Amino acid sequence: MTLPTVPSVPSVPSTAAGIAAGVRGGELRAADVVEHHLAAIAAREPEIHAFNLVMADQARAAAAAIDARVAAGEDVGPLAGVPVALKDNMCTQGVPTTCSSRILDGWRPPYDATVVSRLAGAGAVVIGKTNLDEFAMGSSTENSGFGPTRNPHDTTRVPGGSSGGSAAAVAAGFSPVSLGSDTGGSIRQPAALCGVVGVKPTYGYVSRYGLIAFASSLDQIGPFATTVHDAALVLDAIGGHDPHDSTSIPEPHSPLVDVLDRGVEGLRVGRITDLPEGADPDVAERLEAAFDALRDAGATVVDVQVPAFGYALTAYYLIAPAEASSNLARFDGVRFGLRVDAPDTNSMYSATRAAGFGAEVKRRIMLGTYALSAGYYDAYYGRALKVRRLIHDDFARAYMHADVLLTPTSPTVAFPFGAKGDNPLAMYLCDLYTIPTNLAGHPGMSVPFGTGADGLPVGVQVLAGTLDEATMFRVGAALERAALGPKGAA
Ligand code: GLN
């Protein structure tokens, strides 16, 4: 029997680090890397719907330019030829940016977000814009104006949200890394449900210039990756001060890729003894295994308390909608996207907003407007800000006794479509363990740590104090080593 001849296709490493090393070294062409990923997208994207837009032509052109520069002897950067998928709430010059909302129909940003230009500067190739819950409000992508994304591990289930498209794109092998935004858990929760690494950096670590705002005092951009090392590589490329974002931290960050092998010997890993209940037994079991793994690796497990942790969800659902109601006031049919014509300006505003926004966005705008209204401001928004201060102070006390804290990322594994459909509170509870960190402004990451019910991925969340990404990544790397080791895989 003669075997059919197969054209020689260069094998493409699965990690960003492997791709960048190959492209920089001249052994791998960025053009082949892009074709490899476009083929993966062609094979499975109709089923997954990770993308609002696949930028095949632009990606091919960018890859060709990188190959030309490598051929000319240039060093094209630490992400040379690495495809990156961007959550579709990050501005890309001349390329539709929708926030998965009908209200931005037809709008093309006149500039690139800072993260987009930094990725390009590091040699990365943007491969597409990913689906999300409309304006990043949700935990399942079911609130997208363009239909949900499906979880690559089980397409009858959600990928999490709101950055579900970015998480699914990495889990499905459409791109080795992607970017999401996290206001209350939108990077970490979908990372957990899709079995990939997801990082929310300290507030101000990454510029938000060109990120369409949801809740400005909480929003942060961060990476998804299949390895902790790749997540560090991307964060190193996009982090750092940006004069265009007044909330970006002026001090330079030291490279996170350098700390990953330092181990956890002597680190204190905190167990929150008053953590709100709600995690399913399979998830709780993986958290215990994570504590054991870190103990085996030389860390000490200590008990800490964060009494205000349990009030975070309530405070968040006043603060985030309040800020959203203000941020989304600009989408009124005048300057951006959709306009529904009407006889006078006021009717045009309301017709446009009625047609353009989905149900959850409208709910948040109403909640937020109410919380900020005269007579209720002190009772709702003002009280929520006081709770936020308590949460911040409680975490600060906990970090006097522990270097990092470990919690579940999500209370459950990926759930079926429609499971929480008519119950907003059930959906909001998906972020029970992720939201407190956003209110405190601290970093958090989700690391895959085995599987739970139905063989679905479980993520463990590592939290650290302000700007202590280095310790968080050391612990993340140790968990990853343990998960890949003999005792880790559940
Ligand atoms: N799921 C939370 C919400 O709906 C968090 C969203 C986010 O982090 N963008 O608000």
Short mmCIF file of N, CA, C and O and ligand atoms in Angstrom, two decimals, residues 87 135-139 161-162 181-187 214 219 316-317 320 360 364 427-428 431 435 438, ligand 1:
data_model
loop_
_atom_site.label_atom_id
_atom_site.label_comp_id
_atom_site.label_asym_id
_atom_site.label_seq_id
_atom_site.Cartn_x
_atom_site.Cartn_y
_atom_site.Cartn_z
N LYS A 87 -10.54 40.53 22.81
CA LYS A 87 -11.95 40.72 23.18
C LYS A 87 -12.47 41.94 22.42
O LYS A 87 -11.78 42.96 22.32
N PHE A 135 -21.28 44.44 26.29
CA PHE A 135 -20.58 45.42 27.15
C PHE A 135 -19.95 44.76 28.39
O PHE A 135 -19.78 45.39 29.41
N ALA A 136 -19.61 43.49 28.26
CA ALA A 136 -18.90 42.74 29.32
C ALA A 136 -19.76 42.50 30.55
O ALA A 136 -19.25 42.30 31.64
N MET A 137 -21.10 42.51 30.37
CA MET A 137 -22.00 42.30 31.49
C MET A 137 -22.58 40.89 31.42
O MET A 137 -23.54 40.64 30.69
N GLY A 138 -21.99 39.97 32.19
CA GLY A 138 -22.49 38.61 32.21
C GLY A 138 -21.39 37.63 32.54
O GLY A 138 -20.22 38.01 32.69
N SER A 139 -21.77 36.37 32.66
CA SER A 139 -20.82 35.32 33.05
C SER A 139 -20.93 34.09 32.17
O SER A 139 -20.54 33.00 32.58
N GLY A 161 -17.99 33.90 31.15
CA GLY A 161 -18.01 35.22 30.56
C GLY A 161 -17.56 36.26 31.55
O GLY A 161 -17.24 35.94 32.69
N SER A 162 -17.46 37.47 31.16
CA SER A 162 -17.89 37.92 29.85
C SER A 162 -16.89 37.67 28.72
O SER A 162 -17.28 37.68 27.56
N SER A 181 -11.02 41.37 29.37
CA SER A 181 -11.10 42.42 30.39
C SER A 181 -11.86 41.84 31.57
O SER A 181 -12.70 40.96 31.40
N ASP A 182 -11.51 42.32 32.76
CA ASP A 182 -12.04 41.74 34.00
C ASP A 182 -12.47 42.89 34.90
O ASP A 182 -11.66 43.68 35.35
N THR A 183 -13.79 42.98 35.11
CA THR A 183 -14.38 44.01 35.96
C THR A 183 -14.81 43.40 37.28
O THR A 183 -14.74 44.05 38.33
N GLY A 184 -15.27 42.13 37.19
CA GLY A 184 -15.70 41.42 38.39
C GLY A 184 -15.34 39.93 38.30
O GLY A 184 -15.78 39.14 39.14
N GLY A 185 -14.60 39.56 37.26
CA GLY A 185 -14.24 38.14 37.12
C GLY A 185 -14.17 37.69 35.67
O GLY A 185 -13.92 36.51 35.39
N SER A 186 -14.37 38.59 34.75
CA SER A 186 -14.57 38.23 33.34
C SER A 186 -13.38 37.65 32.62
O SER A 186 -13.51 37.19 31.48
N ILE A 187 -12.18 37.67 33.25
CA ILE A 187 -11.07 36.89 32.68
C ILE A 187 -10.95 35.57 33.44
O ILE A 187 -10.87 34.49 32.84
N PHE A 214 -16.66 49.76 30.98
CA PHE A 214 -17.87 49.24 31.64
C PHE A 214 -17.95 49.94 32.99
O PHE A 214 -18.79 50.83 33.19
N ASP A 219 -12.39 48.04 35.87
CA ASP A 219 -11.95 47.38 34.64
C ASP A 219 -10.43 47.21 34.58
O ASP A 219 -9.69 48.16 34.85
N TYR A 316 -20.66 45.38 44.67
CA TYR A 316 -20.32 45.42 43.23
C TYR A 316 -21.56 45.73 42.39
O TYR A 316 -21.49 46.51 41.43
N TYR A 317 -22.70 45.12 42.74
CA TYR A 317 -23.90 45.32 41.91
C TYR A 317 -24.58 46.67 42.16
O TYR A 317 -25.62 46.96 41.60
N ALA A 320 -20.73 48.86 40.12
CA ALA A 320 -20.50 48.61 38.69
C ALA A 320 -21.65 49.15 37.83
O ALA A 320 -21.40 49.86 36.85
N GLU A 360 -29.95 42.72 29.60
CA GLU A 360 -29.08 42.83 30.78
C GLU A 360 -28.47 44.23 30.88
O GLU A 360 -28.37 44.80 31.96
N ARG A 364 -28.83 46.87 33.99
CA ARG A 364 -27.71 47.51 34.70
C ARG A 364 -27.86 49.04 34.67
O ARG A 364 -27.56 49.71 35.65
N MET A 427 -26.90 34.05 38.03
CA MET A 427 -25.78 34.39 37.14
C MET A 427 -24.76 35.25 37.89
O MET A 427 -23.55 35.03 37.78
N TYR A 428 -25.23 36.21 38.67
CA TYR A 428 -24.31 37.11 39.39
C TYR A 428 -23.45 36.31 40.38
O TYR A 428 -22.30 36.65 40.63
N ASP A 431 -19.68 34.98 40.11
CA ASP A 431 -18.50 35.79 40.39
C ASP A 431 -18.28 36.03 41.87
O ASP A 431 -17.54 36.92 42.27
N ILE A 435 -15.10 38.75 42.41
CA ILE A 435 -15.43 40.17 42.54
C ILE A 435 -14.66 40.91 43.65
O ILE A 435 -14.22 42.04 43.43
N ASN A 438 -11.50 42.69 42.57
CA ASN A 438 -11.66 43.89 41.74
C ASN A 438 -11.95 45.10 42.62
O ASN A 438 -11.45 46.19 42.37
N1 GLN B 1 -20.03 38.78 35.51
C1 GLN B 1 -19.78 40.07 36.12
C2 GLN B 1 -20.80 41.05 35.61
O1 GLN B 1 -21.66 40.65 34.94
C3 GLN B 1 -18.38 40.53 35.80
C4 GLN B 1 -18.22 41.02 34.42
C5 GLN B 1 -16.86 41.49 34.09
O2 GLN B 1 -15.89 41.22 34.80
N2 GLN B 1 -16.78 42.24 33.02
O3 GLN B 1 -20.76 42.20 35.87
#
